C-alpha positions as a printed NumPy array, in Angstrom:
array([[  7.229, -36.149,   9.889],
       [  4.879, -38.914,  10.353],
       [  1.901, -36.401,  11.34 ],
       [  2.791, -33.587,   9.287],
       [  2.077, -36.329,   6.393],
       [ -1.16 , -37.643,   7.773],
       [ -2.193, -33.836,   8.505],
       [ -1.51 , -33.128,   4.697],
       [ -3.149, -36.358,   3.867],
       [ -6.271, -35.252,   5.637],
       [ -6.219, -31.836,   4.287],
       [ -6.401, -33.474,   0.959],
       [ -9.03 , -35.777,   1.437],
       [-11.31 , -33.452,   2.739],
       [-10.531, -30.807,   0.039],
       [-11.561, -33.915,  -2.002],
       [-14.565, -34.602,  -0.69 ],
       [-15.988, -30.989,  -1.003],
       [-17.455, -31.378,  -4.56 ],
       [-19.319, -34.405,  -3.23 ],
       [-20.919, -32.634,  -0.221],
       [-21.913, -29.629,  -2.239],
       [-23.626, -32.314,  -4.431],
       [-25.193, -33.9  ,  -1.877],
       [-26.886, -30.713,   0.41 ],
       [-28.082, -29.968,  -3.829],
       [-25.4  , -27.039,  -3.987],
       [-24.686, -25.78 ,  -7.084],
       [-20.397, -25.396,  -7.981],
       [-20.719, -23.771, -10.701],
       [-24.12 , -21.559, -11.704],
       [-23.408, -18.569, -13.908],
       [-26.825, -17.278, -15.554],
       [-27.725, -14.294, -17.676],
       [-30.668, -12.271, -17.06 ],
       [-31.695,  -8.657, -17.527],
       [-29.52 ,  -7.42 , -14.812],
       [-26.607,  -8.723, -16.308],
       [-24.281, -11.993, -15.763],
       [-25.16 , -13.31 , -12.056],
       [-23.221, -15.608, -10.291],
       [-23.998, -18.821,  -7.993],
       [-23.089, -18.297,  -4.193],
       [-20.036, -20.634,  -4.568],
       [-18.952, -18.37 ,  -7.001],
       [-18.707, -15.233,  -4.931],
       [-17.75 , -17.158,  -1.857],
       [-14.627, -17.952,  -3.765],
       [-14.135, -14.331,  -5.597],
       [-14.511, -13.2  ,  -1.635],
       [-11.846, -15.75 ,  -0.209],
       [ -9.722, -14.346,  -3.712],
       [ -9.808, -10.801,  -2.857],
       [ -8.559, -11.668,   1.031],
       [ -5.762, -12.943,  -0.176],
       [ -4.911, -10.363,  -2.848],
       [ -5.733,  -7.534,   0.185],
       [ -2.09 ,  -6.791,   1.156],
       [ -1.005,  -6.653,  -2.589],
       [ -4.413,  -4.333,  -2.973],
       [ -3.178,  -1.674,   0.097],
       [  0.519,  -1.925,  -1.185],
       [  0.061,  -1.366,  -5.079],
       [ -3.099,   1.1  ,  -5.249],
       [ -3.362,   3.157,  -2.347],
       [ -0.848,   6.127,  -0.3  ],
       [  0.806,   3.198,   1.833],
       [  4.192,   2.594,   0.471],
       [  4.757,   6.14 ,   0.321],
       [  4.129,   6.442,   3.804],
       [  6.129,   3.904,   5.347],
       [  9.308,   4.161,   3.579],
       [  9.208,   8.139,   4.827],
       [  8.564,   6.76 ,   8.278],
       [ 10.948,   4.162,   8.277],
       [ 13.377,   6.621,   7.03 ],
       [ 12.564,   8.901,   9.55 ],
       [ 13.294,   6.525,  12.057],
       [ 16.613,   5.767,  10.82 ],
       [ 17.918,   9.062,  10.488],
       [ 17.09 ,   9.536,  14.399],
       [ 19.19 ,   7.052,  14.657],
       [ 16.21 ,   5.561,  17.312],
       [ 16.786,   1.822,  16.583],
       [ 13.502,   0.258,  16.257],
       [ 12.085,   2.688,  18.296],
       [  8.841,   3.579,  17.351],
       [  8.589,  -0.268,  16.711],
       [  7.407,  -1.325,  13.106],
       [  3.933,  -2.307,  14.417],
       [  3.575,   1.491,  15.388],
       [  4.88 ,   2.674,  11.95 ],
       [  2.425,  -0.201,  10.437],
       [ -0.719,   1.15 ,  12.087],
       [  0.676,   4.242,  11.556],
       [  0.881,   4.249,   7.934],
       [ -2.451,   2.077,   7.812],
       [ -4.602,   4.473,   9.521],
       [ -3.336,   7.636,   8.04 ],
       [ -3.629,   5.803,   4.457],
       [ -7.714,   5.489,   5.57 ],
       [ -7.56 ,   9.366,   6.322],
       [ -5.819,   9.828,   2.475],
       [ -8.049,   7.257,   0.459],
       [-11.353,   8.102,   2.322],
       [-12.94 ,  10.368,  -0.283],
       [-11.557,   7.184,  -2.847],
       [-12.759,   4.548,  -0.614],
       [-16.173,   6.537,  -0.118],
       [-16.602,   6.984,  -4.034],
       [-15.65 ,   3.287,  -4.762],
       [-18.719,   2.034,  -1.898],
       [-21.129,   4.55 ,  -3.437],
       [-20.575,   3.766,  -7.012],
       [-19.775,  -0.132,  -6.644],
       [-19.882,  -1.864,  -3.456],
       [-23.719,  -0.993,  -2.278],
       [-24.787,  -1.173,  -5.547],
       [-24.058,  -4.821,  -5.874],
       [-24.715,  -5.464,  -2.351],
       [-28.67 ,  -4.36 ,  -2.933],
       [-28.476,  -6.872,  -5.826],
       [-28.885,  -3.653,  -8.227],
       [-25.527,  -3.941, -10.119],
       [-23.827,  -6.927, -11.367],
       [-20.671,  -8.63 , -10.279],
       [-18.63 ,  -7.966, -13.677],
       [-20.273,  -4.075, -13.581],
       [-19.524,  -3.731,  -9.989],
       [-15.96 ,  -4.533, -10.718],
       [-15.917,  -2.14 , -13.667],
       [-16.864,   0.752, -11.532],
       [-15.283,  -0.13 ,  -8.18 ],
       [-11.692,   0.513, -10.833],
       [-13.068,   4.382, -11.969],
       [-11.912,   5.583,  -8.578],
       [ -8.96 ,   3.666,  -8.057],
       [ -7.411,   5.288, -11.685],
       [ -8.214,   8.417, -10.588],
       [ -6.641,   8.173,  -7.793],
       [ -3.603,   6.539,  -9.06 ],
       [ -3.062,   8.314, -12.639],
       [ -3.189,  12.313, -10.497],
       [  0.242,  10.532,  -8.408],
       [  1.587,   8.991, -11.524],
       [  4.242,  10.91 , -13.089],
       [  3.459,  10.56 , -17.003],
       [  7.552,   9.404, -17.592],
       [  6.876,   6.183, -15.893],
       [  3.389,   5.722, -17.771],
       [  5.639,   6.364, -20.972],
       [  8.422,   3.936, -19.615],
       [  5.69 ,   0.775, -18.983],
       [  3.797,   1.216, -21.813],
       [  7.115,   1.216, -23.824],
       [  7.719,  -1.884, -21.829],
       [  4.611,  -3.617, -22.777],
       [  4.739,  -2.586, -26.473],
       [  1.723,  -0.817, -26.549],
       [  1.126,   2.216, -28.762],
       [  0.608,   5.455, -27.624],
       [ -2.632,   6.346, -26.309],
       [ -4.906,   9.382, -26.681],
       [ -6.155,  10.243, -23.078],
       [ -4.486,   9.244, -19.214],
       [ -8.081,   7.131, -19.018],
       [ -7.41 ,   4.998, -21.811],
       [ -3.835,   3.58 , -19.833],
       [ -4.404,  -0.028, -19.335],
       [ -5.107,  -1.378, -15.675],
       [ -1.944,  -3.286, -15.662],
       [  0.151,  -0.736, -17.222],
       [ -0.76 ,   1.906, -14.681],
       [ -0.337,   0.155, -11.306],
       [  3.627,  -0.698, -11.896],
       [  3.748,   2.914, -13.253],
       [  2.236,   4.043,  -9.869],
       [  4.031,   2.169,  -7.611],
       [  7.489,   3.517,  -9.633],
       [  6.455,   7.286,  -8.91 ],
       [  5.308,   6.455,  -5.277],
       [  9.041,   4.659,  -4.547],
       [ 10.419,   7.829,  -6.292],
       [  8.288,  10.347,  -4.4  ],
       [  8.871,   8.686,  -1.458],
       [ 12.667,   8.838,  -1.583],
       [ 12.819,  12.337,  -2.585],
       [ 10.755,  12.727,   0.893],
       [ 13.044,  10.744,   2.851],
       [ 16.046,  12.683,   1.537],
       [ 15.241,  16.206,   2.533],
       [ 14.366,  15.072,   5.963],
       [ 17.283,  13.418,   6.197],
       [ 19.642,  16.565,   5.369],
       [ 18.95 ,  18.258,   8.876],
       [ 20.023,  15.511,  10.967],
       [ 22.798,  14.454,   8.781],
       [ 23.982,  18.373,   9.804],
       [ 23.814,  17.905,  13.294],
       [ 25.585,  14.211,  13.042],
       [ 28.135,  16.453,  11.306],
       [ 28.561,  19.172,  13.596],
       [ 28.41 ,  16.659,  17.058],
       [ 31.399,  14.682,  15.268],
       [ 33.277,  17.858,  14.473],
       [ 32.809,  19.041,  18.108],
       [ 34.103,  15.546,  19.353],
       [ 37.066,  15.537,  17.295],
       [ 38.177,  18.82 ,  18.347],
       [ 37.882,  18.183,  21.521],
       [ 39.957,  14.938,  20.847],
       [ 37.008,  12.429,  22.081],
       [ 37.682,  10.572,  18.956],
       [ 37.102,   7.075,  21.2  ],
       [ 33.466,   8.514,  22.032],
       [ 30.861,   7.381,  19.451],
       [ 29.101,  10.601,  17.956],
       [ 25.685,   8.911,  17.268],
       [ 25.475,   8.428,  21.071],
       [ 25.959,  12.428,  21.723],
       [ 23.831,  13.354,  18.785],
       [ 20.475,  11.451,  19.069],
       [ 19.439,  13.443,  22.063],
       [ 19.976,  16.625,  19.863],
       [ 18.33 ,  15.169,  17.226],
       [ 15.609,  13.954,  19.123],
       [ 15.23 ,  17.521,  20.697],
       [ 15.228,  19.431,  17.423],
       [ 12.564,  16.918,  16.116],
       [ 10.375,  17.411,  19.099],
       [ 10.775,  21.319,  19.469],
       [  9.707,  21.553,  16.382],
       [  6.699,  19.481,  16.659],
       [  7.929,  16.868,  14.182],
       [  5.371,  14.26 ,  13.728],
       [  2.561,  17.011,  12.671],
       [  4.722,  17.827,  10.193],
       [  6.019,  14.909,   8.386],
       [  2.374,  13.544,   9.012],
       [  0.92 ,  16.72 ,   7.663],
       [  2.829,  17.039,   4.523],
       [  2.857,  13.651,   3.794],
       [ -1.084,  13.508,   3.711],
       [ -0.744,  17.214,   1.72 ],
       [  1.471,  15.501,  -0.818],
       [ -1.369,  13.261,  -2.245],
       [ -3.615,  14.657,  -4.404],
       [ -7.029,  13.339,  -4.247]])
């Protein structure tokens, strides 16, 4: 206890003393000036939007992009073979990271073009940058958005009705996506779970006529299972229909 409190005690200090030592090597904390390319920002400034958006990245890849839908349909798929944690969630992780990359690539490309090299050549400011870095993002998000749930949040929020999908609010249409992708991904994870539910079905029948009734039916059926999914080349197809099922 006596070092975890002299660790913390350190960690303060020394956040402490950072003002002073930016003052001292002539630093500047703050610096926001306005010119003719619009609002620019000191280095400490985007040093700490970077550090920001780092820490916001998982919330980023889980809210806005194809990822949630992905994993729950593999972790469902797992489940209904009845595998354990076989593949192991690091494989379903990379997975479902990797094939989100294949999805959002036209997105991601759109959103570097339009935003990221923009401000990067010192061409675009930070405030603009962010503006146009969100263009692609809604696009993506309001052609998987079912316009129910845009209806239901915007109800929530109290806001009236609006003329056009692209005048939704930000913060109105990410809850409203992530709704649709849980339901979309369900209704996924449902119809591939109906064929192996069948032959967990017809493996207990067989063992209950037969009067193995002591003899667990998961144990007999997984190999089936496992045979059906690979005969029928399994993981190009839940792969390749989950990447069809976006529209980009």
């Amino acid at each position: 206890m006596k070092l975890k409190s002299c660790l913390v005690l350190l960690a303060s200090m020394a956040l402490m003393g950072l003002p002073f030592l930016a003052q001292a090597q002539g630093i500047p904390m703050v610096n926001v000036s306005g010119g003719a390319k619009g609002t620019q920002y000191s280095l400490t400034l985007q040093v700490l939007a970077l550090m920001t958006s780092l820490t916001l990245l998982p919330s980023f890849l889980l809210m806005m992009t194809s990822f949630v839908r992905i994993i729950i349909v593999l972790s469902i798929l797992r489940q209904a073979l009845g595998t354990g944690q076989t593949p192991p969630n690091t494989v379903l992780v990379g997975l479902a990271l990797f094939l989100t990359l294949f999805i959002m690539s036209p997105v991601l490309q759109d959103l570097y073009v339009g935003a990221i090299a923009p401000y990067m050549n010192n061409t675009m400011a930070f405030d603009k940058a962010l503006a146009a870095a969100e263009e692609p993002l809604r696009g993506f998000m309001l052609k998987q958005t079912r316009e129910d749930d845009i209806a239901l949040f915007m109800q929530m929020a109290r806001r009236p009705d609006v003329a056009s999908a692209a005048e939704v609010p930000f913060a109105t249409l990410v809850p409203a996506f992530i709704t649709s992708e849980l339901k979309s991904a369900f209704t996924i994870g449902f119809l591939i779970y109906i064929p192996f539910v069948v032959i967990d079905l017809i493996v207990s029948s067989v063992l209950m006529s037969m009067g193995m009734m002591m003899l667990s039916p998961m144990m007999i059926s997984m190999p089936f299972k496992l045979m059906l999914f690979v005969l029928v080349d399994g993981w190009s197809l839940i792969l390749g229909s989950l990447a069809a099922s976006f529209v980009v």
